[in-house]
Amino acid sequence: AQSVAQPEDQVNVAEGNPLTVKCTYSVSGNPYLFWYVQYPNRGLQFLLKYITGDNLVKGSYGFEAEFNKSQTSFHLKKPSALVSDSALYFCAVRDESDYKLSFGAGTTVTVRA
Amino acid sequence: ETGVTQTPRHLVMGMTNKKSLKCEQHLGHNAMYWYKQSAKKPLELMFVYNFKEQTENNSVPSRFSPECPNSSHLFLHLHTLQPEDSALYLCASSQRTSGLQETQYFGPGTRLLVL
């Protein structure tokens, strides 16, 4: 079985400050990890993924995520948050032997001006 | 979002109505998915189609009936729904032949309200 936990329902940061959205996962094999963002009244937009290789993955809109196998984490980061980054963020995991994605419950990010 | 489109964007229906949701992907993918998104809950996978064949039915009630006439189109037929079925229904597609490194791309969703 595979699962994802996003321990924070909400993250609030000031514009210009670093942003971190936490994600931990559980899979039986090697994980494939994804981050998606959902703006109001929109679908999920793909941000980045980790499959193999470098533990630091860079994605769209200046976001990056770090894969940590020992801590089973895949936290999303942005060095300097923008008000336009305010949205709902989802972490997802897939076991290497399965095509089905398991999603976390989402974290609402609010960036204040 | 032009890669995967969904219609209608909003739908209000009574419990005795029959309606259909439509999804179209313009990405040349061969797998399509229906998800249900409820507030504060993880996305729930409902159905999966691979090369037009249904490969997954995640214990979805029979009042939801999927149809995939070709690799680009996916429908979700709705019949005698319950108020608890009110949610955002998301369609996604992916290229299965790229192996398990495939990425799912989502449409904007249909916001469904069952009265």
CSV table of C-alpha atoms in Angstrom, one decimal:
chain,number,residue,atom,x,y,z
A,1,ALA,CA,0.0,0.0,0.0
A,2,GLN,CA,1.1,3.6,-0.6
A,3,SER,CA,0.1,6.8,1.1
A,4,VAL,CA,1.0,10.4,1.4
A,5,ALA,CA,0.8,12.7,4.4
A,6,GLN,CA,0.7,16.5,4.3
A,7,PRO,CA,1.0,17.4,8.0
A,8,GLU,CA,-0.1,21.1,7.6
A,9,ASP,CA,-3.5,22.0,6.4
A,10,GLN,CA,-2.4,25.6,6.0
A,11,VAL,CA,0.8,27.5,5.5
A,12,ASN,CA,1.0,31.3,5.8
A,13,VAL,CA,4.1,33.3,4.8
A,14,ALA,CA,4.9,36.9,3.9
A,15,GLU,CA,5.8,37.8,0.3
A,16,GLY,CA,9.6,37.5,-0.2
A,17,ASN,CA,10.0,34.9,2.6
A,18,PRO,CA,10.9,31.3,2.0
A,19,LEU,CA,8.1,28.9,1.5
A,20,THR,CA,8.1,25.2,2.5
A,21,VAL,CA,5.2,22.8,2.1
A,22,LYS,CA,5.8,19.4,3.8
A,23,CYS,CA,5.1,15.9,2.4
A,24,THR,CA,6.0,12.5,3.7
A,25,TYR,CA,5.2,9.2,2.0
A,26,SER,CA,5.0,5.5,2.4
A,27,VAL,CA,5.5,3.0,-0.4
A,28,SER,CA,6.7,-0.6,-0.5
A,29,GLY,CA,9.2,-0.1,-3.3
A,30,ASN,CA,11.0,2.9,-4.8
A,31,PRO,CA,8.8,6.0,-4.9
A,32,TYR,CA,7.9,8.2,-7.7
A,33,LEU,CA,6.9,11.6,-6.2
A,34,PHE,CA,5.0,14.5,-7.6
A,35,TRP,CA,3.8,18.0,-6.7
A,36,TYR,CA,0.7,19.6,-8.1
A,37,VAL,CA,-0.8,23.1,-7.5
A,38,GLN,CA,-4.5,24.0,-7.8
A,39,TYR,CA,-5.6,27.6,-8.1
A,40,PRO,CA,-9.2,28.5,-7.3
A,41,ASN,CA,-11.7,27.1,-9.8
A,42,ARG,CA,-9.0,25.4,-11.7
A,43,GLY,CA,-7.7,21.8,-12.1
A,44,LEU,CA,-4.4,20.5,-10.8
A,45,GLN,CA,-1.3,21.8,-12.5
A,46,PHE,CA,1.9,19.7,-12.6
A,47,LEU,CA,4.8,21.4,-10.8
A,48,LEU,CA,7.6,18.8,-10.6
A,49,LYS,CA,8.4,15.2,-10.1
A,50,TYR,CA,11.2,13.0,-8.7
A,51,ILE,CA,11.9,9.7,-10.4
A,52,THR,CA,15.6,9.0,-9.8
A,53,GLY,CA,18.9,10.8,-9.8
A,54,ASP,CA,19.6,14.1,-8.1
A,55,ASN,CA,17.7,14.5,-4.9
A,56,LEU,CA,16.9,18.1,-5.6
A,57,VAL,CA,14.3,18.6,-8.3
A,58,LYS,CA,13.6,21.9,-9.9
A,59,GLY,CA,10.2,22.6,-11.4
A,60,SER,CA,7.9,25.3,-12.7
A,61,TYR,CA,7.5,28.9,-11.3
A,62,GLY,CA,10.7,28.7,-9.3
A,63,PHE,CA,9.7,25.8,-7.1
A,64,GLU,CA,12.0,22.9,-6.1
A,65,ALA,CA,11.6,19.9,-4.0
A,66,GLU,CA,14.1,17.7,-2.1
A,67,PHE,CA,13.8,14.0,-1.9
A,68,ASN,CA,15.0,12.5,1.4
A,69,LYS,CA,14.9,8.7,1.4
A,70,SER,CA,15.9,8.3,5.0
A,71,GLN,CA,13.1,10.6,6.2
A,72,THR,CA,10.7,9.5,3.5
A,73,SER,CA,10.0,13.1,2.7
A,74,PHE,CA,9.6,15.2,-0.4
A,75,HIS,CA,9.2,18.8,0.8
A,76,LEU,CA,8.3,21.6,-1.7
A,77,LYS,CA,10.3,24.8,-1.4
A,78,LYS,CA,10.5,28.2,-3.0
A,79,PRO,CA,13.2,30.7,-1.8
A,80,SER,CA,11.1,33.8,-2.2
A,81,ALA,CA,7.3,33.5,-2.2
A,82,LEU,CA,4.9,35.6,-4.3
A,83,VAL,CA,1.3,36.6,-3.6
A,84,SER,CA,0.4,34.7,-6.7
A,85,ASP,CA,1.8,31.5,-5.2
A,86,SER,CA,-1.3,31.4,-2.9
A,87,ALA,CA,-3.1,28.2,-3.9
A,88,LEU,CA,-3.7,24.6,-2.8
A,89,TYR,CA,-0.7,22.2,-3.1
A,90,PHE,CA,-0.9,18.5,-3.4
A,91,CYS,CA,1.8,15.9,-3.0
A,92,ALA,CA,1.4,12.5,-4.7
A,93,VAL,CA,3.3,9.3,-4.7
A,94,ARG,CA,3.4,6.2,-6.9
A,95,ASP,CA,5.2,2.9,-6.2
A,96,GLU,CA,7.6,2.0,-9.0
A,97,SER,CA,5.4,-1.1,-9.7
A,98,ASP,CA,2.1,0.7,-10.1
A,99,TYR,CA,0.7,3.5,-12.2
A,100,LYS,CA,-1.9,4.7,-9.7
A,101,LEU,CA,-1.2,7.9,-7.8
A,102,SER,CA,-2.0,8.4,-4.2
A,103,PHE,CA,-2.6,12.0,-3.2
A,104,GLY,CA,-2.3,13.9,0.1
A,105,ALA,CA,-5.2,15.9,1.4
A,106,GLY,CA,-3.5,19.2,0.3
A,107,THR,CA,-2.0,22.2,1.9
A,108,THR,CA,-3.4,25.7,1.4
A,109,VAL,CA,-0.7,28.3,1.0
A,110,THR,CA,-1.5,31.9,1.7
A,111,VAL,CA,1.2,34.5,0.8
A,112,ARG,CA,0.4,37.9,2.3
A,113,ALA,CA,1.7,41.1,0.7
B,1,GLU,CA,-5.3,23.9,-19.2
B,2,THR,CA,-6.0,23.6,-22.9
B,3,GLY,CA,-4.4,20.2,-22.9
B,4,VAL,CA,-7.3,18.6,-21.1
B,5,THR,CA,-10.7,20.2,-21.3
B,6,GLN,CA,-13.9,19.4,-19.3
B,7,THR,CA,-17.5,20.3,-19.9
B,8,PRO,CA,-19.6,21.6,-18.3
B,9,ARG,CA,-17.6,23.5,-15.7
B,10,HIS,CA,-20.5,23.7,-13.3
B,11,LEU,CA,-23.6,21.4,-13.0
B,12,VAL,CA,-26.6,21.5,-10.7
B,13,MET,CA,-28.8,18.4,-10.8
B,14,GLY,CA,-31.6,16.9,-8.9
B,15,MET,CA,-31.4,13.3,-7.6
B,16,THR,CA,-33.7,12.0,-10.3
B,17,ASN,CA,-31.8,13.6,-13.2
B,18,LYS,CA,-29.5,12.0,-15.7
B,19,LYS,CA,-26.5,14.0,-16.9
B,20,SER,CA,-23.1,13.4,-18.4
B,21,LEU,CA,-19.7,14.9,-17.9
B,22,LYS,CA,-17.3,15.2,-20.8
B,23,CYS,CA,-13.5,15.2,-20.9
B,24,GLU,CA,-11.3,15.6,-24.0
B,25,GLN,CA,-7.5,15.5,-24.0
B,26,HIS,CA,-5.5,17.1,-26.8
B,27,LEU,CA,-2.1,15.7,-25.7
B,28,GLY,CA,-2.1,12.4,-27.7
B,29,HIS,CA,-2.2,10.4,-24.5
B,30,ASN,CA,-3.5,6.8,-24.2
B,31,ALA,CA,-4.7,6.6,-20.6
B,32,MET,CA,-7.5,8.6,-19.0
B,33,TYR,CA,-8.8,8.9,-15.4
B,34,TRP,CA,-11.7,10.2,-13.4
B,35,TYR,CA,-11.1,11.5,-9.9
B,36,LYS,CA,-13.5,12.9,-7.3
B,37,GLN,CA,-12.2,15.8,-5.2
B,38,SER,CA,-14.0,16.6,-2.0
B,39,ALA,CA,-13.0,19.4,0.4
B,40,LYS,CA,-10.2,18.6,2.7
B,41,LYS,CA,-9.8,15.1,1.4
B,42,PRO,CA,-7.3,13.5,-0.9
B,43,LEU,CA,-8.3,13.0,-4.5
B,44,GLU,CA,-10.2,9.7,-4.9
B,45,LEU,CA,-9.5,7.7,-8.1
B,46,MET,CA,-12.7,6.5,-9.6
B,47,PHE,CA,-12.0,5.0,-13.0
B,48,VAL,CA,-9.0,4.3,-15.3
B,49,TYR,CA,-9.0,3.7,-19.0
B,50,ASN,CA,-5.9,2.4,-20.9
B,51,PHE,CA,-6.2,2.3,-24.7
B,52,LYS,CA,-10.0,2.7,-24.3
B,53,GLU,CA,-10.2,-0.3,-22.0
B,54,GLN,CA,-11.3,0.1,-18.4
B,55,THR,CA,-8.6,-1.1,-16.2
B,56,GLU,CA,-9.7,0.2,-12.8
B,57,ASN,CA,-13.1,0.7,-11.1
B,58,ASN,CA,-12.3,1.8,-7.6
B,59,SER,CA,-15.5,0.5,-5.9
B,60,VAL,CA,-17.5,3.3,-7.4
B,61,PRO,CA,-21.3,3.1,-7.1
B,62,SER,CA,-23.2,2.1,-10.2
B,63,ARG,CA,-24.9,5.4,-10.4
B,64,PHE,CA,-21.6,6.6,-11.9
B,65,SER,CA,-21.1,5.0,-15.4
B,66,PRO,CA,-17.9,5.8,-17.4
B,67,GLU,CA,-17.6,5.6,-21.2
B,68,CYS,CA,-14.4,5.9,-23.2
B,69,PRO,CA,-15.2,5.8,-27.0
B,70,ASN,CA,-11.6,6.6,-28.0
B,71,SER,CA,-8.3,7.6,-26.5
B,72,SER,CA,-9.2,11.3,-26.6
B,73,HIS,CA,-12.6,11.3,-25.0
B,74,LEU,CA,-14.0,10.2,-21.7
B,75,PHE,CA,-17.5,10.6,-20.3
B,76,LEU,CA,-19.0,10.1,-16.9
B,77,HIS,CA,-22.7,9.4,-17.0
B,78,LEU,CA,-24.6,10.3,-13.8
B,79,HIS,CA,-27.9,8.8,-12.7
B,80,THR,CA,-29.9,9.1,-9.5
B,81,LEU,CA,-27.1,10.8,-7.6
B,82,GLN,CA,-27.1,11.6,-3.9
B,83,PRO,CA,-26.3,14.9,-2.2
B,84,GLU,CA,-23.0,13.4,-0.9
B,85,ASP,CA,-21.9,13.0,-4.5
B,86,SER,CA,-21.5,16.8,-4.8
B,87,ALA,CA,-17.9,17.5,-5.5
B,88,LEU,CA,-15.3,18.5,-8.1
B,89,TYR,CA,-14.9,15.8,-10.7
B,90,LEU,CA,-11.5,15.9,-12.3
B,91,CYS,CA,-10.4,14.2,-15.5
B,92,ALA,CA,-6.7,13.4,-16.2
B,93,SER,CA,-4.7,11.8,-18.9
B,94,SER,CA,-1.2,10.4,-19.3
B,95,GLN,CA,1.0,8.6,-21.8
B,96,ARG,CA,1.2,5.0,-20.6
B,97,THR,CA,3.8,3.8,-23.0
B,98,SER,CA,6.4,6.1,-21.4
B,99,GLY,CA,6.5,3.7,-18.6
B,100,LEU,CA,5.9,4.3,-14.9
B,101,GLN,CA,7.6,7.7,-15.2
B,102,GLU,CA,4.4,9.0,-16.8
B,103,THR,CA,2.9,12.2,-15.5
B,104,GLN,CA,-0.9,12.8,-15.2
B,105,TYR,CA,-2.2,16.0,-16.6
B,106,PHE,CA,-5.5,17.3,-15.3
B,107,GLY,CA,-8.5,19.2,-16.7
B,108,PRO,CA,-10.1,22.1,-14.9
B,109,GLY,CA,-12.9,19.9,-13.4
B,110,THR,CA,-16.7,20.0,-13.3
B,111,ARG,CA,-18.2,21.4,-10.1
B,112,LEU,CA,-21.2,19.2,-9.4
B,113,LEU,CA,-24.0,20.1,-6.9
B,114,VAL,CA,-26.7,17.5,-6.3
B,115,LEU,CA,-29.9,18.8,-4.7
